[in-house]
Amino acid sequence: MRETLDAIRPPDEEAMAAARARHDRLTKPAGSLGALEELSIRLAGLAGTCPPPLPAPAAVAVFAGDHGVHAQRVSPWPQEVTVQMVANYLAGGAVVNAFAREVGAGVHVVDVGVAADLDPAPGLIVAKVRPGTDDLAVGPAMSEADARAAIEAGIRVADRLVADGARILIAGDMGIANTTPAAALIAAFTGRDAAEVTGRGTGIDDYTLQLKTSVVRTALRRLPADPDPLRVLAEVGGLEHAAIAGFMLAAAAHRVPLIVDGVNTLAGALVAAALHPGVTAALVAGHRSVEPGATAALAHLGLDPLIDLHMRLGEGTGAVLALPIVAAAVRVLHEVATFDSAGVTEK
Amino acid sequence: MRETLDAIRPPDEEAMAAARARHDRLTKPAGSLGALEELSIRLAGLAGTCPPPLPAPAAVAVFAGDHGVHAQRVSPWPQEVTVQMVANYLAGGAVVNAFAREVGAGVHVVDVGVAADLDPAPGLIVAKVRPGTDDLAVGPAMSEADARAAIEAGIRVADRLVADGARILIAGDMGIANTTPAAALIAAFTGRDAAEVTGRGTGIDDYTLQLKTSVVRTALRRLPADPDPLRVLAEVGGLEHAAIAGFMLAAAAHRVPLIVDGVNTLAGALVAAALHPGVTAALVAGHRSVEPGATAALAHLGLDPLIDLHMRLGEGTGAVLALPIVAAAVRVLHEVATFDSAGVTEK
């Protein structure tokens, strides 16, 4: 973890200036690509070169874990749905698989904490730290050593995917009840009240939402003032949130962009940013989930999402959907003719 | 034109009901794909079958024309930029080409009214009605016969692209000064004031915006109360707006979806909807342009855009960027496993 944190560098101002200057020479009115211009400039800064590399191939990692807090009935779904959905991802039958096929991304599933033994399968990365967390409603979700081990598992996944050729990473999550620890992490790192950041997840009723909010609020009371990020993660987080944080830190260390999905990956991003604020230079917000915690986390991280389609599925779906937009933004710097080269008169 | 209008059918309620029912059986929380679920249901209704066909291959048509109103100095760009940009599209050097390569769409350029003779070239569809419009500031932009001929040119382009295998169409535009007739068309069809719908186009200054708004307002005064759509188009429109309207009507007649881009294609959509309100069932709003007329037109047509990234380039760029989102929405109905088939427990 230390090595990864130490490798994170600030954006390259020279590459960003080159990207800005290049945009003004391309055959389009200056500024007419709006947020895409800013995005391509950020990615030049991350890569340290203009144009930045085309973000392909893309690798999606869906981090899966289970949650002791499921015992509090914060979700109407049985816990075994986590492992059933892992099987669905591996068989290619989930929404994230359909979206990934559409945009040409590969899908990997990372078992960082599923409460069941999984058989080896193509596409499954076994990195289990423990079979699910303890119930955060009654005590720490895990030890700080486990939290650190899960972060390091996420780092290793990114290291491996980048070594295998990935030039953009996409973070996804699966874990029944995981929007409860996500809300707790978001409240802890943004300073918002539990009620502001706790949402309906898969679609819970008013009673369950009240219960879930109260679970989050109670757990947060155990945190000292200004706690260490690892302590927060261990106390109220999930194994997949920890691994996602590590995944993001390693992306930043490799200067490879990473598309963030919804509330769970954003909770991981807050952990990562608490460990090293420079990580945000590598993060692209794929979409705005309807979960209130997502909007709170995006604001705290200073990220503007590319898509806002009222989605709330997780799995990385909103991030995968944004991949062609990110790739299109970069392509402009590679492929669009300049006024001079195309013989187009300027105003 | 008559034949095309007569072929437009209302959405198939049965196919829509089947798509809705299918969404509830897929391995995801009900409703968790937000606007994508509604989109896929609409496309099932358009196609008359569930799942609707995958929207591939995709064909982009950039309709190009010149505008007599350019003489009023409503744009800082020289008129010859229209023909120069047509050459840029044909050489593959514009932003729409880069975006289309990213998403796997083919780009065609339709000369429906460029004020120059174009040499034949691969990708160029010659359908010139006349070399540009007359100045709408001082009289009708064109005759009703020319407006009809341009609509029919657009119909023939769609007929040809669908016959060649396209399963989704994307409308783009090029024509220096064309946001002036677009604003006039939008004001005429939505009933909004010229000042509400006239924008800065490629980025004009305050003085030019005032002039442009005044040109639009003056031209609108020549229209009778409740004029025929063809009369509006002839009086204040452009050849590319007319052709885009025809392109959309033919897409609807073929039950093929069409992604709308910014303010110019939306102006064409308003013409099409005035000729046959059923056309909107085939239209997908790709993005929300920053042009104020775009938002007015989207509201009038009842369309919610998929992307909102502060773009204002035209050429079809915002629509092309939305293609993978449309395709992903349809893929869900084709490829995602059901709870039963995947062995996933329901809540």
XYZ file of C-alpha atoms in Angstrom:
694
model
C 0.000 0.000 0.000
C 2.815 2.407 0.901
C 4.501 1.854 -2.451
C 1.256 2.554 -4.312
C 0.545 5.750 -2.357
C 4.085 6.962 -2.954
C 3.763 6.418 -6.711
C 0.816 8.816 -7.102
C 1.940 12.018 -8.837
C 0.135 15.318 -9.430
C -1.304 16.001 -12.900
C 1.194 17.102 -15.529
C 0.463 20.798 -16.151
C 2.439 20.844 -19.382
C 0.413 18.009 -20.910
C -2.788 19.752 -19.836
C -1.688 23.015 -21.433
C -0.815 21.133 -24.631
C -4.290 19.543 -24.673
C -5.949 22.938 -24.144
C -3.930 24.475 -26.971
C -4.701 21.533 -29.235
C -8.455 21.906 -28.647
C -8.265 25.469 -29.940
C -6.740 24.295 -33.237
C -9.234 21.527 -33.989
C -11.998 21.972 -36.580
C -14.827 22.923 -34.214
C -15.857 26.115 -32.466
C -13.687 26.614 -29.367
C -15.305 25.063 -26.306
C -18.109 23.429 -28.290
C -17.468 19.978 -26.815
C -18.235 21.252 -23.325
C -17.404 18.794 -20.553
C -15.646 16.456 -23.002
C -12.900 19.011 -23.560
C -12.269 19.332 -19.830
C -12.264 15.546 -19.479
C -9.715 15.058 -22.239
C -7.506 17.756 -20.693
C -7.693 16.025 -17.285
C -6.744 12.707 -18.881
C -3.763 14.329 -20.608
C -2.665 15.590 -17.200
C -3.065 12.132 -15.697
C -1.112 10.399 -18.466
C 1.517 13.142 -18.590
C 1.278 13.310 -22.372
C -0.908 14.892 -25.052
C -2.822 13.241 -26.525
C -3.283 10.777 -23.672
C -3.427 7.089 -24.663
C -6.712 5.828 -26.085
C -8.502 4.164 -23.136
C -8.621 0.647 -24.536
C -8.763 -2.156 -23.710
C -11.060 -1.562 -20.756
C -11.305 -3.924 -17.783
C -14.256 -3.966 -15.407
C -13.720 -5.412 -11.929
C -16.836 -6.197 -9.923
C -15.762 -6.465 -6.273
C -18.024 -8.798 -4.304
C -18.437 -9.081 -0.561
C -20.987 -9.921 2.092
C -22.055 -7.912 5.105
C -22.756 -8.883 8.697
C -25.183 -5.972 8.908
C -27.519 -7.985 6.676
C -28.703 -9.542 9.967
C -30.339 -6.206 10.828
C -32.764 -6.679 7.879
C -31.548 -3.561 6.092
C -32.200 -5.286 2.737
C -35.157 -7.401 1.605
C -32.852 -9.612 -0.495
C -31.457 -12.855 0.975
C -27.685 -12.809 1.506
C -27.157 -15.732 -0.878
C -28.058 -13.407 -3.759
C -24.472 -12.118 -3.575
C -23.023 -15.484 -4.548
C -25.859 -16.140 -7.004
C -25.137 -12.862 -8.760
C -21.422 -13.672 -8.848
C -22.369 -16.829 -10.749
C -24.568 -14.702 -13.022
C -21.646 -12.341 -13.816
C -19.367 -15.284 -14.511
C -21.990 -16.756 -16.854
C -22.345 -13.398 -18.621
C -26.014 -13.005 -17.730
C -26.131 -9.774 -15.723
C -26.705 -6.213 -16.907
C -23.031 -5.320 -16.451
C -22.138 -8.149 -18.845
C -24.601 -6.938 -21.492
C -23.331 -3.377 -21.169
C -19.690 -4.517 -21.269
C -20.312 -6.483 -24.478
C -21.872 -3.366 -26.003
C -18.833 -1.205 -25.253
C -16.150 -3.871 -25.683
C -14.964 -4.158 -22.075
C -13.900 -7.328 -20.261
C -15.611 -8.253 -16.983
C -13.740 -9.710 -13.998
C -15.316 -10.633 -10.678
C -13.221 -10.263 -7.552
C -14.232 -12.300 -4.502
C -12.848 -10.177 -1.731
C -15.351 -11.224 0.880
C -18.229 -13.409 -0.283
C -19.696 -15.532 2.518
C -19.424 -18.759 0.537
C -16.686 -20.808 -1.083
C -16.550 -20.147 -4.809
C -15.312 -22.644 -7.348
C -12.553 -21.381 -9.638
C -13.965 -20.051 -12.903
C -12.718 -18.036 -15.857
C -13.104 -14.364 -14.994
C -13.112 -14.954 -11.233
C -10.257 -13.435 -9.266
C -10.027 -15.015 -5.828
C -8.774 -12.464 -3.311
C -10.905 -13.324 -0.312
C -9.796 -11.638 2.890
C -12.602 -13.150 4.953
C -16.095 -14.526 4.243
C -18.011 -11.293 4.859
C -17.794 -8.604 7.516
C -19.133 -8.619 11.054
C -22.325 -6.727 11.857
C -21.409 -3.036 11.938
C -24.562 -2.348 13.930
C -23.038 -3.969 16.981
C -19.272 -3.533 16.561
C -16.468 -3.031 14.042
C -17.197 -4.557 10.637
C -13.643 -5.890 10.508
C -10.171 -5.367 11.954
C -7.891 -2.684 10.580
C -5.581 -5.479 9.434
C -8.449 -6.968 7.378
C -9.295 -3.552 5.956
C -5.688 -3.079 4.916
C -5.542 -6.581 3.437
C -8.660 -5.834 1.355
C -7.149 -2.554 0.123
C -4.041 -4.455 -0.875
C -6.143 -7.077 -2.642
C -7.681 -4.255 -4.717
C -4.240 -2.869 -5.494
C -3.110 -6.279 -6.745
C -6.171 -6.576 -8.997
C -5.390 -3.232 -10.662
C -1.691 -4.118 -10.941
C -2.597 -7.358 -12.667
C -5.203 -5.881 -15.044
C -2.834 -3.076 -16.070
C 0.012 -5.584 -16.531
C -2.354 -7.579 -18.744
C -2.841 -4.508 -20.944
C -5.850 -2.624 -19.577
C -5.608 1.100 -20.323
C -8.740 2.056 -18.401
C -10.277 0.438 -15.333
C -13.921 0.359 -14.314
C -15.007 -0.307 -10.744
C -18.173 -2.195 -9.884
C -19.601 -3.789 -6.754
C -21.873 -6.590 -5.596
C -22.859 -7.332 -2.026
C -26.331 -7.642 -0.597
C -26.748 -4.916 2.071
C -23.669 -3.008 0.905
C -25.416 0.342 0.564
C -25.576 0.400 4.396
C -21.772 0.469 4.891
C -21.532 2.728 1.811
C -23.842 5.259 3.471
C -21.834 5.052 6.709
C -18.552 5.625 4.856
C -20.014 8.554 2.941
C -21.400 10.139 6.111
C -18.057 9.670 7.874
C -15.924 11.144 5.088
C -18.237 13.967 3.950
C -19.479 14.967 7.407
C -23.111 14.703 6.291
C -25.864 13.380 8.507
C -26.846 9.727 8.152
C -30.317 10.734 6.925
C -28.845 12.782 4.074
C -26.788 9.959 2.607
C -28.758 6.797 3.389
C -30.908 5.721 0.455
C -33.285 3.036 -0.716
C -30.618 0.866 -2.361
C -32.415 -1.836 -4.333
C -35.743 -0.221 -3.422
C -36.569 -0.615 0.261
C -39.739 0.650 1.919
C -40.059 3.585 4.327
C -39.822 1.402 7.417
C -36.620 -0.280 6.263
C -35.125 3.057 5.234
C -35.721 4.392 8.745
C -34.127 1.284 10.261
C -31.174 1.481 7.871
C -30.605 5.157 8.652
C -30.691 4.421 12.356
C -28.165 1.577 11.947
C -25.840 3.938 10.082
C -26.229 6.694 12.664
C -25.561 4.354 15.597
C -22.452 2.889 13.976
C -21.033 6.349 13.241
C -21.245 7.232 16.953
C -18.467 4.736 17.644
C -15.993 6.696 15.548
C -13.642 9.079 17.362
C -13.368 12.680 16.175
C -11.169 12.890 13.071
C -10.413 9.170 12.799
C -7.771 7.595 10.589
C -9.265 6.439 7.223
C -8.346 2.823 7.953
C -10.176 2.995 11.270
C -13.343 4.335 9.569
C -13.171 1.608 6.954
C -12.720 -1.123 9.554
C -15.458 0.202 11.807
C -18.299 0.807 9.314
C -17.105 -0.305 5.851
C -17.207 -3.369 3.662
C -14.526 -5.556 2.151
C -15.498 -4.534 -1.373
C -15.306 -0.837 -0.453
C -11.782 -1.399 0.867
C -10.720 -3.317 -2.237
C -12.264 -0.689 -4.512
C -10.252 1.989 -2.681
C -7.075 0.019 -3.319
C -8.079 -0.547 -6.942
C -8.419 3.227 -7.397
C -5.143 4.065 -5.657
C -3.308 1.632 -7.917
C -4.989 3.087 -11.028
C -3.726 6.522 -9.998
C -0.262 5.119 -9.339
C -0.253 3.597 -12.849
C -1.641 6.879 -14.290
C -4.507 4.880 -15.780
C -8.004 6.428 -15.655
C -10.699 4.676 -13.651
C -14.435 5.137 -14.144
C -16.404 5.261 -10.909
C -19.942 3.870 -10.767
C -22.542 4.493 -8.056
C -22.763 4.821 -4.303
C -20.560 1.832 -3.401
C -17.661 2.677 -5.673
C -17.987 6.309 -4.592
C -17.686 5.196 -0.958
C -14.494 3.412 -1.992
C -13.332 6.593 -3.723
C -13.797 8.571 -0.495
C -11.632 6.036 1.353
C -9.004 6.272 -1.392
C -9.085 10.084 -1.384
C -8.683 10.107 2.402
C -5.585 7.945 2.003
C -4.217 10.078 -0.864
C -6.079 13.125 -2.241
C -4.155 12.808 -5.517
C -6.246 9.767 -6.448
C -9.072 11.953 -7.757
C -6.989 12.945 -10.802
C -7.429 9.374 -12.039
C -11.158 9.193 -11.339
C -13.902 9.825 -13.891
C -17.450 9.835 -12.535
C -19.450 7.596 -14.858
C -22.945 8.545 -13.749
C -25.089 10.045 -11.035
C -26.928 7.282 -9.199
C -30.277 8.138 -7.621
C -28.849 7.189 -4.195
C -28.510 10.415 -2.195
C -25.108 9.325 -0.914
C -23.798 9.273 -4.481
C -24.486 12.960 -4.989
C -22.929 13.803 -1.608
C -19.798 11.817 -2.474
C -19.508 13.321 -5.978
C -19.693 16.823 -4.522
C -17.074 15.993 -1.874
C -14.736 14.540 -4.507
C -15.356 17.433 -6.909
C -16.420 15.092 -9.706
C -19.104 15.822 -12.324
C -20.765 12.685 -13.663
C -21.034 12.045 -17.408
C -24.466 10.410 -17.345
C -27.603 10.966 -15.265
C -30.260 8.432 -16.167
C -31.834 7.654 -12.777
C -30.010 4.341 -12.521
C -29.419 2.573 -9.201
C -28.169 -0.903 -10.094
C -24.493 -0.867 -9.213
C -22.313 -3.709 -10.612
C -20.403 -1.008 -12.485
C -23.282 -0.526 -14.933
C -23.313 3.279 -14.876
C -19.544 3.397 -15.255
C -19.480 0.939 -18.170
C -22.117 3.000 -19.956
C -19.843 6.048 -19.735
C -16.831 4.310 -21.292
C -17.581 5.301 -24.924
C -17.964 8.925 -23.826
C -14.541 8.859 -22.172
C -13.027 7.162 -25.205
C -14.684 9.644 -27.577
C -13.253 12.570 -25.595
C -9.738 11.158 -25.934
C -10.191 10.272 -29.612
C -10.879 13.908 -30.425
C -7.321 14.810 -29.415
C -5.948 11.954 -31.540
C -8.016 12.106 -34.683
C -9.720 15.427 -35.361
C -8.138 17.587 -38.066
C -6.864 21.079 -37.322
C -8.062 24.166 -39.199
C -4.756 24.194 -41.047
C -4.609 20.516 -41.941
C -8.242 20.422 -43.140
C -8.108 23.764 -44.975
C -11.027 25.137 -42.985
C -11.216 28.921 -42.619
C -11.381 30.303 -39.095
C -13.807 32.966 -38.021
C -44.197 12.328 -48.703
C -47.866 11.252 -48.535
C -46.886 7.582 -48.669
C -44.364 8.055 -45.832
C -46.840 9.920 -43.614
C -49.478 7.248 -44.221
C -47.065 4.493 -43.196
C -46.489 5.878 -39.667
C -48.261 3.712 -37.095
C -48.856 4.238 -33.370
C -46.628 2.330 -30.908
C -47.545 -1.329 -30.381
C -49.028 -1.504 -26.850
C -48.647 -5.271 -26.696
C -44.913 -5.151 -27.404
C -44.533 -2.423 -24.787
C -46.405 -4.475 -22.201
C -44.202 -7.475 -23.001
C -41.061 -5.346 -22.531
C -42.362 -4.036 -19.199
C -43.127 -7.558 -18.013
C -39.730 -8.782 -19.171
C -37.937 -6.063 -17.213
C -39.576 -7.309 -14.030
C -38.176 -10.832 -14.577
C -34.566 -9.813 -15.273
C -31.842 -10.211 -12.636
C -31.836 -6.659 -11.301
C -34.002 -4.734 -8.850
C -37.187 -3.614 -10.614
C -36.784 -0.147 -12.094
C -33.065 0.033 -11.302
C -32.105 0.937 -14.870
C -34.133 4.142 -14.687
C -34.549 5.910 -18.009
C -32.998 2.985 -19.901
C -35.966 0.791 -19.044
C -38.419 3.356 -20.400
C -36.296 3.777 -23.523
C -36.194 0.048 -24.223
C -39.972 -0.166 -23.710
C -40.515 2.704 -26.175
C -38.289 0.982 -28.742
C -40.247 -2.249 -28.336
C -43.410 -0.251 -29.073
C -41.807 1.304 -32.138
C -40.580 -2.023 -33.525
C -43.814 -3.814 -32.626
C -41.882 -6.666 -31.058
C -40.139 -7.515 -27.764
C -37.214 -7.487 -27.633
C -36.870 -4.849 -30.334
C -34.051 -5.418 -32.866
C -30.536 -4.506 -31.730
C -29.887 -1.024 -33.172
C -26.967 -1.940 -35.412
C -25.611 -1.105 -37.860
C -26.024 2.631 -37.279
C -25.937 5.217 -40.054
C -25.272 8.901 -39.444
C -26.469 11.376 -42.060
C -25.066 14.889 -41.831
C -27.388 17.138 -43.831
C -25.570 20.163 -45.241
C -27.002 23.401 -46.574
C -26.251 27.082 -46.867
C -28.332 30.042 -45.780
C -29.093 33.360 -47.436
C -29.457 34.887 -43.993
C -25.685 34.602 -43.656
C -25.647 37.981 -45.455
C -27.084 39.551 -42.283
C -23.825 38.697 -40.448
C -25.570 36.436 -37.933
C -22.450 34.228 -37.840
C -18.778 35.203 -37.628
C -17.802 32.228 -39.823
C -17.441 32.637 -43.607
C -20.062 30.782 -45.621
C -17.427 28.652 -47.384
C -16.831 26.848 -44.097
C -19.928 24.760 -44.931
C -18.297 23.238 -47.997
C -14.912 23.029 -46.238
C -16.463 21.095 -43.377
C -18.237 18.787 -45.847
C -14.786 17.960 -47.213
C -13.577 17.422 -43.641
C -16.424 14.941 -42.955
C -15.698 13.092 -46.187
C -12.005 12.887 -45.231
C -12.953 11.575 -41.783
C -11.363 14.490 -39.939
C -14.238 16.053 -38.020
C -15.454 15.341 -34.494
C -18.492 13.436 -35.776
C -16.135 11.081 -37.637
C -14.026 10.448 -34.532
C -17.139 9.799 -32.438
C -18.634 7.555 -35.127
C -15.462 5.451 -35.271
C -15.631 5.090 -31.487
C -19.201 3.756 -31.558
C -19.023 1.869 -34.859
C -21.376 4.032 -36.934
C -21.014 4.935 -40.611
C -21.057 8.615 -41.624
C -22.817 9.898 -44.751
C -22.939 13.518 -45.851
C -26.029 14.722 -47.681
C -25.697 17.816 -49.848
C -29.246 19.102 -49.817
C -28.342 22.739 -50.299
C -24.658 23.635 -50.202
C -23.861 26.831 -52.131
C -21.085 25.197 -54.145
C -20.717 22.324 -56.590
C -19.342 19.261 -54.840
C -17.320 16.574 -56.577
C -18.649 13.044 -56.162
C -16.953 11.278 -53.248
C -17.473 8.088 -51.248
C -19.888 8.887 -48.429
C -21.403 11.891 -50.197
C -25.073 11.658 -51.096
C -25.985 14.314 -53.639
C -29.562 15.457 -53.128
C -29.244 19.161 -53.780
C -32.540 20.965 -54.094
C -30.912 24.362 -54.602
C -27.571 25.975 -53.712
C -28.650 27.516 -50.413
C -31.749 29.396 -49.298
C -32.662 33.027 -49.861
C -32.245 35.516 -47.035
C -35.096 34.898 -44.585
C -34.549 38.375 -43.154
C -36.043 39.922 -46.272
C -38.429 37.295 -47.649
C -39.223 33.571 -47.775
C -36.133 31.369 -47.450
C -37.458 29.149 -50.232
C -40.643 28.176 -52.055
C -43.012 25.604 -50.588
C -42.144 23.395 -53.552
C -38.455 23.546 -52.603
C -39.287 22.820 -48.969
C -41.280 19.779 -50.030
C -38.507 18.646 -52.381
C -35.986 18.860 -49.505
C -38.292 16.849 -47.222
C -38.568 14.239 -49.947
C -34.794 14.213 -50.365
C -34.500 13.392 -46.658
C -37.092 10.637 -46.994
C -35.106 9.075 -49.837
C -31.896 9.156 -47.776
C -33.579 7.248 -44.935
C -35.184 4.813 -47.380
C -31.788 4.104 -48.904
C -29.894 3.745 -45.602
C -32.548 1.395 -44.200
C -32.558 -0.598 -47.453
C -28.777 -0.862 -47.092
C -29.246 -2.417 -43.644
C -29.208 0.431 -41.115
C -31.237 -0.434 -38.023
C -30.839 2.954 -36.375
C -30.428 6.381 -37.943
C -28.651 9.412 -36.547
C -29.357 12.927 -37.766
C -26.676 15.588 -37.997
C -26.403 19.000 -39.631
C -23.881 21.390 -41.121
C -24.582 24.851 -42.458
C -22.982 28.108 -41.459
C -25.714 30.377 -40.009
C -28.180 27.508 -39.636
C -28.965 28.185 -35.979
C -30.811 31.307 -37.183
C -33.464 29.407 -39.191
C -33.437 26.739 -36.448
C -34.368 29.375 -33.856
C -37.098 30.724 -36.143
C -38.564 27.251 -36.689
C -38.472 26.506 -32.958
C -40.158 29.809 -32.113
C -42.821 29.195 -34.753
C -43.642 25.631 -33.679
C -43.353 26.038 -29.893
C -44.909 29.497 -29.677
C -41.945 30.828 -27.695
C -40.554 34.306 -28.135
C -37.549 34.757 -30.425
C -35.398 35.870 -27.472
C -36.126 32.631 -25.594
C -34.957 30.311 -28.355
C -32.211 32.234 -30.153
C -28.756 31.252 -28.933
C -25.098 31.861 -29.485
C -24.607 29.008 -31.973
C -20.874 28.623 -32.530
C -20.235 31.307 -29.916
C -21.327 34.757 -31.081
C -20.944 37.953 -29.066
C -23.739 39.958 -27.421
C -24.121 42.348 -30.343
C -24.499 39.541 -32.873
C -26.932 37.710 -30.601
C -29.123 40.793 -30.460
C -28.983 41.141 -34.241
C -29.735 37.438 -34.737
C -32.711 37.594 -32.357
C -34.064 40.607 -34.189
C -33.694 38.848 -37.560
C -35.622 35.856 -36.183
C -38.364 38.062 -34.708
C -38.811 40.053 -37.915
C -39.037 36.940 -40.070
C -41.641 35.377 -37.772
C -43.907 38.408 -38.250
C -44.468 37.363 -41.874
C -46.133 34.130 -40.802
C -49.928 34.060 -40.703
C -51.692 32.829 -37.568
C -51.620 29.031 -37.433
C -49.710 28.477 -40.671
C -49.287 25.182 -42.480
C -45.983 23.453 -41.482
C -44.724 23.594 -45.060
C -45.344 27.338 -45.151
C -43.365 27.856 -41.932
C -40.497 25.778 -43.277
C -40.436 27.673 -46.591
C -40.665 31.074 -44.943
C -38.030 30.787 -42.177
C -36.353 27.356 -42.445
C -33.348 25.788 -44.085
C -32.926 23.042 -46.648
C -31.179 20.787 -44.109
C -33.998 21.286 -41.601
C -36.494 20.216 -44.252
C -34.443 17.176 -45.240
C -33.942 16.208 -41.589
C -37.724 16.358 -41.097
C -38.177 13.983 -44.028
C -35.407 11.735 -42.729
C -37.254 11.453 -39.411
C -40.656 10.813 -40.972
C -39.184 7.988 -43.044
C -37.461 6.492 -39.974
C -40.844 6.421 -38.229
C -42.472 4.885 -41.303
C -39.800 2.146 -41.299
C -40.213 1.731 -37.492
C -36.483 2.372 -37.138
C -35.325 4.535 -34.210
C -33.586 7.821 -34.949
C -31.313 9.685 -32.556
C -31.778 13.435 -32.585
C -28.819 15.753 -31.984
C -28.951 19.457 -31.126
C -30.894 22.551 -32.060
C -30.887 22.034 -35.848
C -32.063 18.444 -35.838
C -34.597 19.378 -33.143
C -35.916 22.120 -35.442
C -36.298 19.421 -38.096
C -38.081 17.239 -35.548
C -40.599 20.007 -34.854
C -41.338 20.248 -38.588
C -41.725 16.467 -38.760
C -43.986 16.388 -35.700
C -46.151 19.151 -37.180
C -46.558 17.025 -40.313
C -47.259 13.841 -38.314
C -47.266 13.775 -34.493
C -46.632 10.023 -34.564
C -43.033 10.650 -35.629
C -41.950 11.251 -32.012
C -42.321 7.543 -31.213
C -39.259 6.951 -33.409
C -37.193 9.784 -31.937
C -34.607 9.396 -29.182
C -33.092 12.634 -27.868
C -29.349 12.076 -27.828
C -28.313 15.040 -25.737
C -29.258 18.452 -24.413
C -27.357 21.122 -26.335
C -26.584 24.361 -24.523
C -28.590 26.259 -27.176
C -31.755 27.516 -25.463
C -33.854 26.508 -28.474
C -32.847 22.896 -27.942
C -34.403 22.779 -24.478
C -37.559 24.490 -25.763
C -37.867 21.961 -28.596
C -37.199 18.959 -26.340
C -39.944 20.116 -23.978
C -42.385 20.645 -26.843
C -41.646 17.188 -28.271
C -41.813 15.559 -24.821
C -38.327 14.063 -25.182
C -35.808 13.583 -22.346
C -32.204 13.637 -23.559
C -29.779 10.852 -22.634
C -26.687 13.034 -22.252
C -26.137 16.586 -20.966
C -22.491 17.571 -21.339
C -22.755 21.241 -22.353
C -22.005 20.446 -25.976
C -22.956 22.790 -28.845
C -21.182 21.450 -31.905
C -23.929 19.919 -34.015
C -22.840 17.588 -36.872
C -24.724 14.832 -35.025
C -22.001 14.626 -32.370
C -24.314 14.559 -29.353
C -26.528 11.965 -31.002
C -23.631 9.694 -31.980
C -22.352 9.808 -28.402
C -25.719 8.503 -27.201
C -25.752 5.480 -29.536
C -24.074 3.025 -27.114
C -26.588 4.001 -24.426
C -29.489 3.239 -26.760
C -27.882 -0.024 -27.821
C -27.178 -0.985 -24.202
C -30.819 -0.382 -23.274
C -31.972 -2.742 -26.035
C -29.324 -5.345 -25.243
C -30.696 -5.703 -21.725
C -33.952 -7.098 -23.134
C -32.010 -9.526 -25.345
C -29.253 -10.771 -23.113
C -29.874 -10.385 -19.394
C -30.812 -13.563 -17.537
C -34.095 -13.874 -15.663
C -34.281 -14.742 -11.976
C -35.438 -18.229 -12.946
C -32.842 -18.891 -15.633
C -29.943 -17.641 -13.482
C -31.129 -19.292 -10.275
C -31.163 -15.989 -8.400
C -33.522 -15.723 -5.428
C -36.004 -12.868 -5.484
C -36.635 -10.616 -2.518
